[in-house]
mmCIF file of C-alpha atoms in Angstrom:
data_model
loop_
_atom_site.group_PDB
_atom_site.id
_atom_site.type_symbol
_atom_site.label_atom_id
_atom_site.label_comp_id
_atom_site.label_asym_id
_atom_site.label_seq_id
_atom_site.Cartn_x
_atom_site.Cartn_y
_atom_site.Cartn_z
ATOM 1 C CA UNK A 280 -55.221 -27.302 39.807
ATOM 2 C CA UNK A 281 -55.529 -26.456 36.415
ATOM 3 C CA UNK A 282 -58.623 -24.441 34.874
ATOM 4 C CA UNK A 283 -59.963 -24.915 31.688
ATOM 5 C CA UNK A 284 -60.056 -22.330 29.383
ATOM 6 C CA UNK A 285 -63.482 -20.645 27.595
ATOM 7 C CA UNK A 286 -64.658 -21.142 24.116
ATOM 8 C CA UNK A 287 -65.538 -18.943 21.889
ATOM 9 C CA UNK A 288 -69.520 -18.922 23.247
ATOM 10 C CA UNK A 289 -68.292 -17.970 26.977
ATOM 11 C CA UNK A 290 -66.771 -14.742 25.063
ATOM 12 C CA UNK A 291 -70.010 -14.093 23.178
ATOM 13 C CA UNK A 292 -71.409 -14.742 26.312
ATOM 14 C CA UNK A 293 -69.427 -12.718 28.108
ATOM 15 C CA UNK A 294 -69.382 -9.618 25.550
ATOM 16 C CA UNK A 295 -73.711 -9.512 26.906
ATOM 17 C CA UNK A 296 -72.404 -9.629 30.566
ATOM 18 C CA UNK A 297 -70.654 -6.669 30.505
ATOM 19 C CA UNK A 298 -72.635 -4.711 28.000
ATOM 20 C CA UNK A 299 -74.284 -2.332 29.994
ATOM 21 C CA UNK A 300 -70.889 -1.390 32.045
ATOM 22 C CA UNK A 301 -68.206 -1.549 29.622
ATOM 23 C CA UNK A 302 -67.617 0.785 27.219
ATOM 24 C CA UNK A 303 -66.789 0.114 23.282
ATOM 25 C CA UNK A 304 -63.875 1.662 22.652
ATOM 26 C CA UNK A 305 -63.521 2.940 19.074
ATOM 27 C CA UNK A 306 -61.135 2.348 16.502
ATOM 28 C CA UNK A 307 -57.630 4.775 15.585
ATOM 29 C CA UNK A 308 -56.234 5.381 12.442
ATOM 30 C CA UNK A 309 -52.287 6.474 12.006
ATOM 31 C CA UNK A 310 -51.701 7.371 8.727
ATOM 32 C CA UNK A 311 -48.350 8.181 8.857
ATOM 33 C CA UNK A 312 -47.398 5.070 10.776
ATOM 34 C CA UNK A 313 -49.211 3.071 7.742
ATOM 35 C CA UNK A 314 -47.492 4.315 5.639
ATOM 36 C CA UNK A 315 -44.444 3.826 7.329
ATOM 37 C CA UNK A 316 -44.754 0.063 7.427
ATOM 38 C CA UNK A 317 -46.661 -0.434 4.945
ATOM 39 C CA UNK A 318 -49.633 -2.223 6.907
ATOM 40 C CA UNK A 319 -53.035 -0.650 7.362
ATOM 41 C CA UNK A 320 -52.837 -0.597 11.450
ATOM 42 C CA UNK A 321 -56.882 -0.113 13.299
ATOM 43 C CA UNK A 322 -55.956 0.820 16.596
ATOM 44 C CA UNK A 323 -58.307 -0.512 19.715
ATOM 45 C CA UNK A 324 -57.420 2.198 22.927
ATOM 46 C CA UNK A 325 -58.416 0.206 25.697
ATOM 47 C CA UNK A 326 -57.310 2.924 27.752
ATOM 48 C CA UNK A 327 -60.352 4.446 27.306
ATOM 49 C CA UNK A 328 -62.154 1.577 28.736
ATOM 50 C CA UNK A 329 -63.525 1.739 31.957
ATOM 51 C CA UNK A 330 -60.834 2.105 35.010
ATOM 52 C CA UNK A 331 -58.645 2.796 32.034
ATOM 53 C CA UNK A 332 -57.162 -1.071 30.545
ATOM 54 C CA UNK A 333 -58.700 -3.932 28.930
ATOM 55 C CA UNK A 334 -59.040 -5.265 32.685
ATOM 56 C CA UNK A 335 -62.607 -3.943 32.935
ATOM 57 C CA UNK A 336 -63.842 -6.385 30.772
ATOM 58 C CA UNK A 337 -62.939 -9.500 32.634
ATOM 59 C CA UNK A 338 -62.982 -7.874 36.229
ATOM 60 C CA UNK A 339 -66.516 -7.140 35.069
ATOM 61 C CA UNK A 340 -67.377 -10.447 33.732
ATOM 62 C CA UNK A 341 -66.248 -12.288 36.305
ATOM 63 C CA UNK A 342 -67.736 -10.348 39.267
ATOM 64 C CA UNK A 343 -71.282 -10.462 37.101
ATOM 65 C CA UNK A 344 -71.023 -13.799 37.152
ATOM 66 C CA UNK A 345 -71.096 -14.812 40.486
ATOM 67 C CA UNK A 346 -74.464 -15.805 42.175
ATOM 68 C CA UNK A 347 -75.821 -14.081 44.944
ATOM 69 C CA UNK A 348 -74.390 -15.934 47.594
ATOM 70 C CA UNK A 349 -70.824 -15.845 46.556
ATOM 71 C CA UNK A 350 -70.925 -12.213 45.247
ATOM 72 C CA UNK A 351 -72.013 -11.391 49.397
ATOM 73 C CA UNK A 352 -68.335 -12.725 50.514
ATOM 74 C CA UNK A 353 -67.198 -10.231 48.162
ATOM 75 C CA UNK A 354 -64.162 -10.740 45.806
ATOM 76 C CA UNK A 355 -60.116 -11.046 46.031
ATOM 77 C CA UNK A 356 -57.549 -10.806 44.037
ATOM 78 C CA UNK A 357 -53.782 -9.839 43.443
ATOM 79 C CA UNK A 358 -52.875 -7.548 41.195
ATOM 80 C CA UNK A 359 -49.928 -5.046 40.279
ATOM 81 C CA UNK A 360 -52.475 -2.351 39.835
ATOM 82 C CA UNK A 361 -54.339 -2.089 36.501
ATOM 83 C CA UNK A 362 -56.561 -5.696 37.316
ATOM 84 C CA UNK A 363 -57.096 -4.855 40.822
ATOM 85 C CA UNK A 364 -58.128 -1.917 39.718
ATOM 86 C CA UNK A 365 -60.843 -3.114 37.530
ATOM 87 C CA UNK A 366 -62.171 -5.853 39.792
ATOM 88 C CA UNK A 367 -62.515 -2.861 42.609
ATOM 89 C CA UNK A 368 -64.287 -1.238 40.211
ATOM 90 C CA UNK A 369 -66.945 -3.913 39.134
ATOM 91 C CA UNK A 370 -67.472 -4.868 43.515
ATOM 92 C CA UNK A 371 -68.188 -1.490 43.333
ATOM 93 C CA UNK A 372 -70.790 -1.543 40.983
ATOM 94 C CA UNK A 373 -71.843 -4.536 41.685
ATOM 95 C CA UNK A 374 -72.382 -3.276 45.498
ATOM 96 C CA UNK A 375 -70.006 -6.353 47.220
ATOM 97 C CA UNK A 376 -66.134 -5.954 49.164
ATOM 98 C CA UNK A 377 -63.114 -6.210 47.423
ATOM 99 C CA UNK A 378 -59.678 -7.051 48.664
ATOM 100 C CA UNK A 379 -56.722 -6.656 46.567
ATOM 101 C CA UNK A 380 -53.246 -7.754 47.030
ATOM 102 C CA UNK A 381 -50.552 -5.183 45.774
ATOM 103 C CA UNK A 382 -47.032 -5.930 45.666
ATOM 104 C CA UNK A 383 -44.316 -3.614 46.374
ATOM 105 C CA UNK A 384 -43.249 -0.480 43.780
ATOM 106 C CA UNK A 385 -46.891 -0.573 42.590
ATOM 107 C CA UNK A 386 -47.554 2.665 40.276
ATOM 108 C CA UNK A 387 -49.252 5.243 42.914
ATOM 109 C CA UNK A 388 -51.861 5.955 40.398
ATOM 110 C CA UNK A 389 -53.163 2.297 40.242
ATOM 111 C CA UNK A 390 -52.502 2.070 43.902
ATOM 112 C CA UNK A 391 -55.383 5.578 43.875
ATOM 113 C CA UNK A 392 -57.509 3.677 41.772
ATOM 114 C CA UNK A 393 -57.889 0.939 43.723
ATOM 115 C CA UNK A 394 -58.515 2.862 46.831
ATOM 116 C CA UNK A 395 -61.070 5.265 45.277
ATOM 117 C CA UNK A 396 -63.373 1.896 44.295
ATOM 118 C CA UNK A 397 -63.539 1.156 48.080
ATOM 119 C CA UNK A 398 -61.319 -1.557 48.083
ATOM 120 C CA UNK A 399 -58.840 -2.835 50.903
ATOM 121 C CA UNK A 400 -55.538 -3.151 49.718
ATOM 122 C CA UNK A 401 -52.939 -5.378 51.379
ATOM 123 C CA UNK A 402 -49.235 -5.378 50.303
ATOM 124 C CA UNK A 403 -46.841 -7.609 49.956
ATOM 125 C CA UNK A 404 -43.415 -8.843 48.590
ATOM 126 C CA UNK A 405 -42.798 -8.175 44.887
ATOM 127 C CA UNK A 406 -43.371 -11.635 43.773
ATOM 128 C CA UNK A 407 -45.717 -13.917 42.576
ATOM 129 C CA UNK A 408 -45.304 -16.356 44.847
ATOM 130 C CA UNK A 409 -46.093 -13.442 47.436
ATOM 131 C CA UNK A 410 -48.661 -11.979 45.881
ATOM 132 C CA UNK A 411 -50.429 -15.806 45.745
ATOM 133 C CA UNK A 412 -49.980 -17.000 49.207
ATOM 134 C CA UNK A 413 -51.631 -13.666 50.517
ATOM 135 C CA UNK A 414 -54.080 -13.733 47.722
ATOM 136 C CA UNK A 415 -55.319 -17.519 49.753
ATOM 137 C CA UNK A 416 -54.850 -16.295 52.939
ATOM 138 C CA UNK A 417 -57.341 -13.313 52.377
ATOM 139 C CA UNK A 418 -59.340 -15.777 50.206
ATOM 140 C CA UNK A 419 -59.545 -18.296 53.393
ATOM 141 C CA UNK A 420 -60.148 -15.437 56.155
ATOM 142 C CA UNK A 421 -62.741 -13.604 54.477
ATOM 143 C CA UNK A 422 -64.477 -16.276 52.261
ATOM 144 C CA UNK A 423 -64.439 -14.372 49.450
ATOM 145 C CA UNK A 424 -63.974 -15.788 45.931
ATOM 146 C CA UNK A 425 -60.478 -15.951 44.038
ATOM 147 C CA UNK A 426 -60.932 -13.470 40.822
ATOM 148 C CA UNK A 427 -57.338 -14.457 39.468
ATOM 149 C CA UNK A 428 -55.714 -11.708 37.557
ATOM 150 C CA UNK A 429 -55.426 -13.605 34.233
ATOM 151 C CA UNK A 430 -56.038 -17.828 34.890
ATOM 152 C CA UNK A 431 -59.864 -17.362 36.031
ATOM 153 C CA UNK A 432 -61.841 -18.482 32.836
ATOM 154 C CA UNK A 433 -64.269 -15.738 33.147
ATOM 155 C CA UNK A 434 -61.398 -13.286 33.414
ATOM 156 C CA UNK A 435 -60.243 -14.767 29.918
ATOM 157 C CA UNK A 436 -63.355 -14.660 28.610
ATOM 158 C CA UNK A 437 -63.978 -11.092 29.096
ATOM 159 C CA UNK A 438 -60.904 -10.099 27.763
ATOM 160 C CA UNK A 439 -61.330 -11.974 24.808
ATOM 161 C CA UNK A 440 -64.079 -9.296 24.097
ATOM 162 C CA UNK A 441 -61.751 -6.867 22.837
ATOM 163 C CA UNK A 442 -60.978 -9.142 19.532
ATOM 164 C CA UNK A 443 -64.901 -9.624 18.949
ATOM 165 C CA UNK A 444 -64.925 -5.733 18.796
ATOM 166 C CA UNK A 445 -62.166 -4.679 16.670
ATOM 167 C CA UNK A 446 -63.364 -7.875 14.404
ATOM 168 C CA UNK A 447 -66.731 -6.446 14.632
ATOM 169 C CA UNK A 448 -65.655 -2.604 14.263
ATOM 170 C CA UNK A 449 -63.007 -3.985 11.462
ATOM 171 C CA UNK A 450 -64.652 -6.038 9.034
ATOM 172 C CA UNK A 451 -61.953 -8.313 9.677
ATOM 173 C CA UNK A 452 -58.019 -7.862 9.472
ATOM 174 C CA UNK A 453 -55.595 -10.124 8.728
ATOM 175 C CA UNK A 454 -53.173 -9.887 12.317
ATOM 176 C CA UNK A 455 -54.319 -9.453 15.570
ATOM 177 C CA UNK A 456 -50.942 -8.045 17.841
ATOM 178 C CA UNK A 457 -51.666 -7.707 21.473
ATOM 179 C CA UNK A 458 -49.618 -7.477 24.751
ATOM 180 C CA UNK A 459 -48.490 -10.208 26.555
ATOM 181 C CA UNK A 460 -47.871 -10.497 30.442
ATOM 182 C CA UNK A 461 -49.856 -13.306 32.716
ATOM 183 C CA UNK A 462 -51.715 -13.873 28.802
ATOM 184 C CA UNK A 463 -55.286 -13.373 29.718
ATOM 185 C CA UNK A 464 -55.781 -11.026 27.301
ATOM 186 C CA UNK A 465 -53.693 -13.056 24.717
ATOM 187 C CA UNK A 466 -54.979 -16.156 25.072
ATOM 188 C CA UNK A 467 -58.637 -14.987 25.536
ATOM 189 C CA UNK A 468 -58.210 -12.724 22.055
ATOM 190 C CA UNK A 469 -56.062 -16.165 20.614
ATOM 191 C CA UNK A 470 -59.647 -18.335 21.302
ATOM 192 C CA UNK A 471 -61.816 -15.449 19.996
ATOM 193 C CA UNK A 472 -59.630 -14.498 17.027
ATOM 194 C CA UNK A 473 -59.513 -17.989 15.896
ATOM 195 C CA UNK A 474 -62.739 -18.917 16.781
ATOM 196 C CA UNK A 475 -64.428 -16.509 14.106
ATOM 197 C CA UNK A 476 -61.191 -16.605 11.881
ATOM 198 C CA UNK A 477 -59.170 -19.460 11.831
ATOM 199 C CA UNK A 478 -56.337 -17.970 9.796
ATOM 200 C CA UNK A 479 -56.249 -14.998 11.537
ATOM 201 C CA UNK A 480 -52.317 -14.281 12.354
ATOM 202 C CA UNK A 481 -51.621 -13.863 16.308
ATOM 203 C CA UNK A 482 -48.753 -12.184 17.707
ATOM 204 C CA UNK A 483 -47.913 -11.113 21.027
ATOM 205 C CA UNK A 484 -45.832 -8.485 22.256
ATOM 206 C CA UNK A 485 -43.553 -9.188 25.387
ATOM 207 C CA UNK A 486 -40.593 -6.845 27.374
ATOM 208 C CA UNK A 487 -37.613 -8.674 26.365
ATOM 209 C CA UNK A 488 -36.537 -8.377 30.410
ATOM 210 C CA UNK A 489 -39.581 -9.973 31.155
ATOM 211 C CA UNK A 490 -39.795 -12.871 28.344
ATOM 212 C CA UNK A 491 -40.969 -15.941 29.933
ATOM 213 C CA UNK A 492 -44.056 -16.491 27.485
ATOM 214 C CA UNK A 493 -41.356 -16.331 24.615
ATOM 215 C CA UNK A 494 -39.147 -19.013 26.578
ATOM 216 C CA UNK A 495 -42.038 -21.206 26.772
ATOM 217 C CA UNK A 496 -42.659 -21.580 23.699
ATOM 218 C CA UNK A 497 -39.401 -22.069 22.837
ATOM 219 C CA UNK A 498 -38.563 -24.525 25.213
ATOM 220 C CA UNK A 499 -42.238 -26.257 24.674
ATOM 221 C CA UNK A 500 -43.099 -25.895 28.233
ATOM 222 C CA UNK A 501 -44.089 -23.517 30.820
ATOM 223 C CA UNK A 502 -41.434 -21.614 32.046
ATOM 224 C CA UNK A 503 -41.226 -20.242 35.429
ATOM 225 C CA UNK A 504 -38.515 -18.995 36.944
ATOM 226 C CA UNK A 505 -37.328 -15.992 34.953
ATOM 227 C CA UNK A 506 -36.958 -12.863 37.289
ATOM 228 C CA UNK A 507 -39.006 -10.140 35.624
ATOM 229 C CA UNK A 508 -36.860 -6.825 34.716
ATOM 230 C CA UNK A 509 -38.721 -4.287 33.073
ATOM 231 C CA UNK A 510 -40.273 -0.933 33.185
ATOM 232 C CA UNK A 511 -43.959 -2.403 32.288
ATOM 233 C CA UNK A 512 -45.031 -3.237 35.874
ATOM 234 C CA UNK A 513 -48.389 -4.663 34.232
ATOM 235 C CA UNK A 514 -46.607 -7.507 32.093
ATOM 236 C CA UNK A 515 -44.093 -8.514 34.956
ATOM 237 C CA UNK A 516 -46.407 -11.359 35.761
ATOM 238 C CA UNK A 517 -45.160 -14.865 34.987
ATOM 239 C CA UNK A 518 -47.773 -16.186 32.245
ATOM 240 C CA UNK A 519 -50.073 -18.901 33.317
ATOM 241 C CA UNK A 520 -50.365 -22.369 32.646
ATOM 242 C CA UNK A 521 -53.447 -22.314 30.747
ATOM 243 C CA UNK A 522 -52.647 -18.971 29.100
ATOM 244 C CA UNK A 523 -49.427 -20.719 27.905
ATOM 245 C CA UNK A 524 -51.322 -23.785 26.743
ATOM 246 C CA UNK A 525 -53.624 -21.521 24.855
ATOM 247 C CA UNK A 526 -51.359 -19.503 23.363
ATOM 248 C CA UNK A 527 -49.036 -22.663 22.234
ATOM 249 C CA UNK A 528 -52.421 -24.343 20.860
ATOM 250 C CA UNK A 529 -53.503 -21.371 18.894
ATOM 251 C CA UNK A 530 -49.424 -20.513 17.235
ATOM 252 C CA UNK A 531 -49.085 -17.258 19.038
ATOM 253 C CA UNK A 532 -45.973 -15.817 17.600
ATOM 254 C CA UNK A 533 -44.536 -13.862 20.796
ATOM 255 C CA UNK A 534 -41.995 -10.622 20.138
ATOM 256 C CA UNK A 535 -39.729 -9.365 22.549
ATOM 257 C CA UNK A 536 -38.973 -5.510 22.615
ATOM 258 C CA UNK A 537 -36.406 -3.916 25.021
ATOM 259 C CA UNK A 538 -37.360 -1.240 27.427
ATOM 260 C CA UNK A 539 -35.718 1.715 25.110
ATOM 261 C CA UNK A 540 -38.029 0.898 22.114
ATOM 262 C CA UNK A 541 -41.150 0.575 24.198
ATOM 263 C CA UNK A 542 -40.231 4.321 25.733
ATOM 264 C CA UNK A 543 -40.121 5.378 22.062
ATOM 265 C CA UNK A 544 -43.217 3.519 21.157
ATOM 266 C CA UNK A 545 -45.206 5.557 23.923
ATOM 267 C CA UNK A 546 -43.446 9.026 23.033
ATOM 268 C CA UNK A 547 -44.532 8.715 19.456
ATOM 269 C CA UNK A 548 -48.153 7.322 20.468
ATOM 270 C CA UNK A 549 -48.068 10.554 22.585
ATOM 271 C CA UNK A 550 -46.501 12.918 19.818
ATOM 272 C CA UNK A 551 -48.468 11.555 16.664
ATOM 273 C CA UNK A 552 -51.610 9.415 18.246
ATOM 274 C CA UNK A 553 -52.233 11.940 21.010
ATOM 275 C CA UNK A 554 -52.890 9.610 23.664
ATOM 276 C CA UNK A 555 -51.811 8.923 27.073
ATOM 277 C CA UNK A 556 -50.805 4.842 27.218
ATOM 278 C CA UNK A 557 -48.420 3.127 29.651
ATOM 279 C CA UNK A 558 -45.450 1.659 28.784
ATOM 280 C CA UNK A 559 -47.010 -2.007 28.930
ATOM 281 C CA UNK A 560 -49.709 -1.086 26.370
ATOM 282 C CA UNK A 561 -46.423 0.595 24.186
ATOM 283 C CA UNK A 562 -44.993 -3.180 23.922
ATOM 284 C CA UNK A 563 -47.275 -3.519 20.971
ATOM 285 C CA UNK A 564 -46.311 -0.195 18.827
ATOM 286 C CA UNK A 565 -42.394 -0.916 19.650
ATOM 287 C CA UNK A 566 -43.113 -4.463 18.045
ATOM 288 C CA UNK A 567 -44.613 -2.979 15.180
ATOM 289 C CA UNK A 568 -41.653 -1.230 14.717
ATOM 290 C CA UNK A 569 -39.038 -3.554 15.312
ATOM 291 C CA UNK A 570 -40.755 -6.630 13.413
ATOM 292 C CA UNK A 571 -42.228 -4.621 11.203
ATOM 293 C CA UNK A 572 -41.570 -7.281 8.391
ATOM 294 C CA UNK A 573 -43.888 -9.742 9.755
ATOM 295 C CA UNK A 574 -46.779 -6.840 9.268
ATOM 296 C CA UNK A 575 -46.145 -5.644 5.739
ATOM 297 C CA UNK A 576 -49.099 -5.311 3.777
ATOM 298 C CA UNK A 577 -51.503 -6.954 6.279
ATOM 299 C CA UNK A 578 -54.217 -5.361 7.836
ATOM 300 C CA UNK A 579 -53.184 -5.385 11.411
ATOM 301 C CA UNK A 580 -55.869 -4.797 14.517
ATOM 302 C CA UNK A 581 -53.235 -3.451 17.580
ATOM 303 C CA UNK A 582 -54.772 -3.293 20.938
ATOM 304 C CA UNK A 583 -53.445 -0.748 23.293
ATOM 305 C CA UNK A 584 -54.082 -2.197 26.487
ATOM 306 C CA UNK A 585 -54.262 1.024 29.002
ATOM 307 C CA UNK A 586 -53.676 4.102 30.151
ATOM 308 C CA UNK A 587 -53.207 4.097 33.776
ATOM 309 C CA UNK A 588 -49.922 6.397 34.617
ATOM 310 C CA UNK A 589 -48.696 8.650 36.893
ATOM 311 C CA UNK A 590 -48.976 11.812 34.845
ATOM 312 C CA UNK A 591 -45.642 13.085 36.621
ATOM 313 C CA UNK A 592 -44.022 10.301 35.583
ATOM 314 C CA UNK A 593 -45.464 9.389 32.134
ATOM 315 C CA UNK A 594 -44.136 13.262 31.266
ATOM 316 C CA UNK A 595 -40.881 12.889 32.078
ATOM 317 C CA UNK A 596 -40.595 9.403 30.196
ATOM 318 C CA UNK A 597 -42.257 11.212 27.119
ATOM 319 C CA UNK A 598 -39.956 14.203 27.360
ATOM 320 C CA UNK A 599 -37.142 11.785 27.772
#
C-alpha cells in the first residue's frame, strides 16, 4: 500500500514535535577542504544528535505522534541498527515497549544501543524481505504500531528537519548533498529543501555496491532487486517506493562512491574534522571528492548522518 509523503508543513510541524528532545546540531567549517574544491562546504554532524544519526529526529517524531492508545501497544520496527536505535530511544522516553527487528552482521555497537533503550530485539535473515515479514509478525502478535525505518511519513518528516536547520543555521546555500540508503532522509530533506528553496540543488550520495536509488532513476522506475554489497551497513536498505518517487519528483542527482573512497572520506573527516562518523555518513565527503566538479563555487550544506561505530573497528579502518 503506498503512503503518501509529507509537505513541507508536516516538517515544520514536525521540527516543534521533537524540539524539546532533539538536539540542534551545529554547523562545521573545513577550511582546507574549501579550499580544496573550491566550494564553501557548512557541515551538519548529525552524529551528535541524539542516539548518535539523523534517526532521532524521525524515531522521535513519529513515536510523539501517536495517541495514547496506540503509543500503549508500544512500537516496532526493523532496522540495521542506527533507526532501531533511535525509535528505542524515543519508547524510552516516551515511557512505551519497543521491538526491533535486527538482521544478521548488525554492528555490535548499534546492536548495544538498542538494548540499553530497553528494547527487545529479534533477529533475522539479512534481507529485507526478512527483516519485513518479522517486522508484521511482531506487528500482528503484539499490536504494536509499524514505525517503518524510512517509508512512514512521520519518519520522513522528521528527518526532513535536518535541511530546515542547516537552511536556518546557513542563511541559505546553494546544494544540499546528503546520504542515500532506504531515502528517508533524502527525500524528507528533497521536500524541505525545495519547499523553502525551489532552486536549491539536491544530490545524494550512494555506495556504488549498493546503488539501487541510482538505477532507479536511471531506469525511471523503482528498482528492487540489486543485492546490496557494501561496507555501509546503514545504506544497504533497498530505497522505498515513495522515497524514490520523491526523490525522482524533486531531480535528486544521486552519486555513487566505491567502498575505498568512502574509507578515505572517514580517515580524513577523522584526521582534519576530528570527528568520529561511520562509513555510511562518509558517502557524502567521498562524493565531494570524487564529483567535486558539480560543487565548485557553490555553497554546499553536507549532512553527516552519524556516528554510531564500533570504536575497535572504526580505528583500524582509520589507521588503514
Amino acid at each position: 500500500m503506498s503512503v503518501p509523503a509529507p509537505d513541507l508543513a508536516a516538517i515544520r510541524a514536525a521540527a516543534v514535535r521533537i524540539k524539546p528532545w532533539a538536539r540542534v546540531t551545529p554547523l562545521l567549517h573545513w577550511d582546507a577542504l574549501d579550499a580544496e574544491l573550491g566550494a564553501t562546504l557548512l557541515f551538519k554532524p548529525e552524529q551528535l544528535q541524539r542516539s548518535g544519526a539523523f534517526k532521532f529526529r524521525g524515531a522521535c517524531n513519529a513515536v510523539f505522534s501517536l495517541d495514547e492508545a496506540q503509543a500503549r501497544r508500544g512500537v516496532v520496527t526493523h532496522s540495521s541498527g542506527n533507526h532501531g536505535g533511535a525509535l528505542a530511544r524515543a519508547a524510552q522516553l516516551r515511557g512505551i515497549p519497543a521491538n526491533v527487528v535486527v538482521p544478521e552482521g548488525a554492528t555490535q555497537a548499534k546492536l548495544e544501543a538498542i538494548v540499553a533503550c530497553g528494547a527487545r530485539i529479534t533477529r533475522c535473515a539479512p534481507t529485507q524481505a526478512a527483516r519485513e515479514e518479522a517486522a508484521e509478525a511482531l506487528r500482528q502478535r503484539t499490536g504494536a504500531t509499524l514505525v517503518h525505518p524510512y517509508t512512514d511519513p512521520a519518519v520522513m518528516a522528521g528527518q526532513g528537519t535536518v535541511a530546515l536547520e542547516l537552511l536556518e543555521q546557513s542563511g541559505g546555500v546553494d546544494t544540499l548533498l546528503v546520504p542515500v540508503g532506504g531515502g528517508g532522509l533524502a527525500s524528507g530533506c528533497a521536500i524541505a529543501g525545495h519547499g523553502i528553496n525551489p532552486r536549491l540543488r539536491l544530490f545524494a550520495a550512494e555506495p556504488a555496491g549498493a546503488a539501487d536509488a541510482l538505477a532507479s532513476l536511471r531506469a525511471g522506475h523503482h528498482v528492487t532487486d540489486i543485492r546490496p554489497d557494501t561496507i555501509c551497513d546503514g545504506l544497504r536498505a533497498t530505497i522505498g517506493e515513495v522515497n524514490f518517487d520523491c526523490l525522482r519528483q524533486h531531480q535528486v542527482e544521486v552519486l555513487a562512491v566505491d567502498d575505498n573512497e568512502t574509507l578515505a572520506a572517514m580517515r580524513r573527516v577523522a584526521r582534519e574534522l576530528k570527528q568520529v562518523i561511520e562509513p555510511s555518513s562518509a558517502t557524502v565527503v567521498a562524493a565531494l571528492l570524487r564529483h567535486r566538479q558539480r560543487f565548485a563555487g557553490q555553497r554546499v550544506g553536507v549532512v553527516l548522518s552519524g556516528g554510531n561505530v564500533d570504536l575497535a573497528a572504526w580505528a583500524a579502518l582509520v589507521a588503514g
